[in-house]
Structures are given as C-alpha cells and as structure tokens.
C-alpha positions in Angstrom: 8.9 27.9 -33.5 8.1 27.4 -29.8 9.7 24.3 -28.2 7.2 21.5 -27.5 6.2 21.0 -23.9 7.0 17.7 -22.2 4.1 15.2 -22.5 3.3 15.2 -18.7 3.1 19.0 -18.6 0.8 19.1 -21.7 -1.5 16.7 -19.9 -1.7 18.9 -16.8 -2.5 22.0 -18.9 -4.9 20.1 -21.1 -7.3 19.4 -18.3 -9.4 22.4 -17.3 -10.6 21.5 -13.8 -14.0 23.1 -14.7 -14.4 20.6 -17.6 -16.0 17.5 -16.1 -15.9 15.5 -19.3 -12.7 13.6 -18.5 -14.0 12.8 -15.1 -17.3 11.7 -16.5 -15.5 9.4 -19.0 -13.4 8.0 -16.1 -16.6 7.3 -14.1 -18.2 5.5 -17.0 -15.1 3.4 -17.7 -14.7 2.4 -14.0 -18.3 1.3 -13.7 -17.8 -0.9 -16.7 -14.4 -2.3 -15.8 -14.4 -6.1 -16.3 -10.8 -7.2 -16.1 -7.4 -6.3 -14.8 -6.3 -5.4 -18.3 -9.1 -2.9 -18.6 -8.2 -1.5 -15.2 -4.6 -1.0 -16.4 -5.9 0.8 -19.5 -8.2 3.1 -17.5 -5.2 4.1 -15.3 -2.9 4.7 -18.3 -5.3 6.5 -20.6 -7.9 8.2 -18.4 -6.4 8.7 -15.0 -3.1 10.0 -16.5 -4.9 12.9 -18.1 -6.3 14.0 -14.7 -3.3 13.1 -12.6 0.0 12.8 -14.5 2.1 10.0 -12.9 4.3 7.0 -13.7 2.8 4.1 -11.8 0.1 3.0 -9.4 0.0 0.5 -6.5 -3.6 -0.4 -5.5 -4.7 -2.7 -2.7 -8.0 -4.0 -1.3 -7.8 -5.2 2.3 -9.1 -5.0 5.8 -7.9 -3.8 9.2 -7.6 -6.2 12.1 -6.3 -5.3 15.6 -3.2 -3.2 14.9 -2.5 -4.6 11.5 -3.6 -4.5 7.8 -4.2 -7.6 5.6 -4.3 -7.2 1.8 -6.7 -9.4 -0.1 -6.0 -8.1 -3.6 -2.9 -6.2 -4.9 -2.6 -4.6 -8.4 0.3 -2.7 -9.9 0.1 -0.5 -13.0 3.5 0.2 -14.5 5.1 -1.1 -11.3 7.9 -3.7 -11.4 7.2 -7.2 -10.1 10.1 -6.7 -7.7 8.4 -3.7 -6.2 5.1 -5.5 -5.8 6.9 -8.4 -4.2 8.1 -6.1 -1.4 4.5 -5.1 -0.5 3.7 -7.3 2.5 0.3 -8.9 2.5 0.2 -8.6 6.3 1.7 -5.6 8.1 1.7 -3.8 11.4 0.1 -0.4 11.0 2.7 1.2 13.3 5.5 -0.2 11.1 4.1 1.9 8.2 3.8 5.5 9.3 2.5 6.8 6.0 -0.4 4.3 6.1 -1.0 5.2 9.7 -1.1 8.9 8.9 -3.7 8.3 6.1 -5.8 6.0 8.4 -5.9 8.7 11.1 -7.3 11.4 8.8 -8.6 9.6 5.7 -7.3 12.6 3.7 -5.0 12.6 0.6 -1.3 12.7 1.2 1.6 13.9 -1.0 4.9 12.4 0.0 8.4 12.9 -1.4 12.0 12.6 -0.3 13.9 14.2 1.3 11.2 16.5 2.5 9.1 13.8 4.2 11.8 11.4 5.4 10.9 12.0 9.0 7.3 10.9 8.4 8.4 7.6 6.8 9.9 4.3 8.2 13.4 3.2 7.3 11.9 0.4 5.1 9.6 2.9 3.4 12.5 5.2 2.6 14.5 2.2 1.2 11.6 1.3 -1.1 11.1 4.8 -2.4 14.8 4.9 -3.3 15.2 1.3 -4.5 12.2 1.5 -6.9 12.5 5.3 -7.7 8.9 5.9 -6.6 9.6 9.7 -6.5 6.7 12.0 -5.5 3.9 9.9 -4.3 0.1 10.8 -4.1 -1.8 8.6 -1.6 -5.5 8.2 -0.9 -8.1 5.5 -0.3 -11.6 4.6 0.6 -12.9 3.0 3.7 -16.3 1.3 4.1 -18.8 2.3 6.8 -17.3 -0.1 9.3 -13.9 1.5 8.9 -12.5 -2.1 8.8 -12.3 -2.7 5.0 -11.3 -0.6 2.1 -8.9 0.3 -0.7 -5.5 2.2 -0.7 -4.0 3.8 -3.8 -0.4 5.1 -4.1 0.5 6.9 -7.4 4.2 7.1 -8.0 6.3 9.8 -9.8 3.5 12.3 -9.8 4.6 15.3 -11.8 6.2 18.1 -9.8 4.6 20.8 -11.9 1.2 20.0 -10.3 0.7 21.9 -7.0 0.1 19.8 -3.9 -3.4 21.2 -3.3 -4.4 20.3 -6.8 -3.0 16.8 -6.5 -5.1 16.3 -3.3 -8.2 17.7 -4.9 -7.8 15.4 -7.9 -7.3 12.4 -5.7 -10.6 13.1 -3.9 -12.3 12.8 -7.3 -10.4 10.0 -8.9 -9.9 7.5 -6.1 -13.6 6.7 -5.3 -14.1 5.9 -9.0 -11.0 3.6 -9.1 -12.3 1.9 -6.0 -15.4 0.9 -7.9 -13.2 -0.4 -10.8 -10.9 -2.3 -8.4 -13.9 -4.1 -6.8 -15.2 -5.1 -10.2 -12.0 -7.0 -10.9 -13.3 -9.8 -8.8 -16.7 -11.3 -9.9 -18.1 -11.2 -6.4 -17.0 -7.6 -5.5 -16.4 -6.9 -1.9 -17.8 -10.2 -0.8 -14.8 -11.8 -2.4 -12.7 -10.6 0.5 -12.8 -13.0 3.4 -14.9 -11.9 6.4 -11.9 -12.4 8.5 -8.4 -13.1 7.0 -6.0 -15.4 8.8 -3.9 -13.7 11.4 -0.3 -13.3 10.3 1.0 -15.5 13.1 -0.8 -18.4 11.4 1.7 -18.2 8.6 4.6 -19.1 11.0 6.1 -22.6 11.2 6.4 -24.5 14.5 10.0 -23.6 14.7 9.2 -19.9 14.2 6.6 -20.0 16.9 9.2 -21.5 19.2 11.5 -18.6 18.3 8.8 -16.1 19.1 8.2 -17.8 22.4 11.9 -17.5 23.3 11.9 -13.8 22.3 8.8 -13.2 24.5 10.9 -14.5 27.5 13.6 -11.9 26.8 16.1 -14.3 25.4 18.9 -13.0 23.2 20.0 -14.4 19.8 23.0 -16.0 21.6 20.8 -17.6 24.2 18.4 -19.0 21.6 21.3 -20.3 19.6 22.7 -22.0 22.7 19.4 -23.5 23.6 18.7 -24.8 20.1 22.4 -25.8 19.5 22.6 -23.7 16.4 24.9 -21.0 15.1 23.9 -17.4 15.9 23.9 -16.7 12.1 21.3 -19.4 11.6 19.0 -18.0 14.3 19.4 -14.5 12.8 18.4 -15.8 9.4 15.3 -17.5 10.9 14.4 -14.3 12.6 14.7 -12.3 9.4 12.3 -14.7 7.7 9.9 -14.5 10.6 9.9 -10.7 10.5 9.3 -10.8 6.7 6.2 -13.1 7.2 4.8 -10.8 9.8 5.5 -7.6 7.8 7.5 -6.1 10.7 11.0 -4.6 10.9 12.2 -6.3 14.1 11.6 -8.0 17.4 9.6 -5.2 18.9 7.0 -5.4 16.1 6.9 -9.2 16.2 6.3 -9.2 19.9 3.6 -6.5 19.7 1.8 -8.5 17.1 1.9 -11.6 19.4 0.5 -9.6 22.3 -2.3 -8.3 20.1 -3.2 -11.8 18.9 -3.2 -13.1 22.5 -5.4 -10.2 23.6 -7.8 -10.8 20.6 -8.0 -14.5 21.4 -8.7 -13.9 25.1 
C-alpha cells in the first residue's frame, strides 16, 4: 500500500492547469460574495485548491505622496496579533517588498533567508514572529494607479515552483479583488476620496517632538528642553513612529517634508 500524500501536495497535483473549472467556480463565487464570512470560505475552499497556502492578508487602500493608506484589511487564517502589526498608514520606502511590487506590478515570491536583503528589518521580524514562511504577493491597481488591493499569501507550499505560483496569482488575485470590493455595500466608493494624512493622527505633543527633530535636536536636547527624562522622550518617539508607520526619525522627517510639499 502506497503512503498517502500530504494534503497540500494532493491539492497541487489535483489541479490540472488546463482544467479551467476550479477557476470558473472561483470566479462565480467571487462575483457573488456578500460577506466577510463568505470571503473566508472562498479563500479556504476554492483558492486553496489553486494555490495551497496557510493564510492570507488582503488590503484595500490608496497611495498618497510617498505613502500608502489602508481603508480595509482582512485576514484569513491570520492571527489578530499579526493583523495588528499591519500599519494602516506606512511609508512606501519603509516597506521594500511593497515598493518592489508597486514598481513592476508583477507577482512576487518571497522567503527567508533567500530574500532577506530585499526586505526591511521590520518585515523580517514579522515573517519570523508570525511564521509567515514562503509568501506569494500580488495585487490590482485601478486606472489612476492611486487605489487598489494588495494580497499576501503565507506559507505557500514549497512543492509548487515559483513560476507556477506567479502564474496562478495572475489568475486568482483579480477575482479576489472583486470579492474584496463586494465586502462593502458601496464597493470602491466606500474608500474615502482622500484619506487623512498620517500626521493628522499625531497629538500636539508629538507634533512638537517632530518639530524639534526637524531642527536637528537630539533626544537629550529635547528631554532638557521639555524637562523630561530621556527614556520618556524615547517612549514618545516610538509611539510617534508607530502612528506614522515608519521605523525611525529619518522616515518620520521624510513624511513631514512630503506633507509640507503637498500642502504648498
């Protein structure tokens, strides 16, 4: 008696890429998706046949000057802790993988340690912390190249060649984009015409910190000026960076410069 194949491998073998029925069934399900529960079911039952994976992070958003703002975020088989780490507002140059996809708008397959040099330190930590494994990434942009959807499949099966993963993403992602838009009763119009700039989320005290940083002041100098401990200033700065979706002072100051240029 032959040993049974692991379920993910059976799924890969089961789909003959010349058989369009699973893809047709996926298309029908996506155009009829009416709830987030149905979206989850589509990903678990229909997408998994075409692209064996563990989880999916899907986002709808728009691009402003130098940064991305997410209007809707959905996770399928993704922990709440992992989703909480996805910043709703982030600098593009702080996320090299996102920047690579935006430049080419072509599918990406990323995994550690092979692609560590193409990822940010924060991205590497997230992959390790949440065991995202081999990731398959693709999205859809609208005709203005300002709004669209971004999909990241996690723990994609290693037995599937990279070229095949990319080919399947090109077929699957446009359909999932339709389903994701249907999760909101007003479709794309549900996204604001213009989302608030990340700097608007800062408190007056955080704006004051940013102003001090723009003048080249060090943490010690800011602490002395505000008569606070350096540790307190450092804690405020870390919260400020988190709100802006950047990793440090350079990203925060660059976002401030972009906002000033946009307002001029």
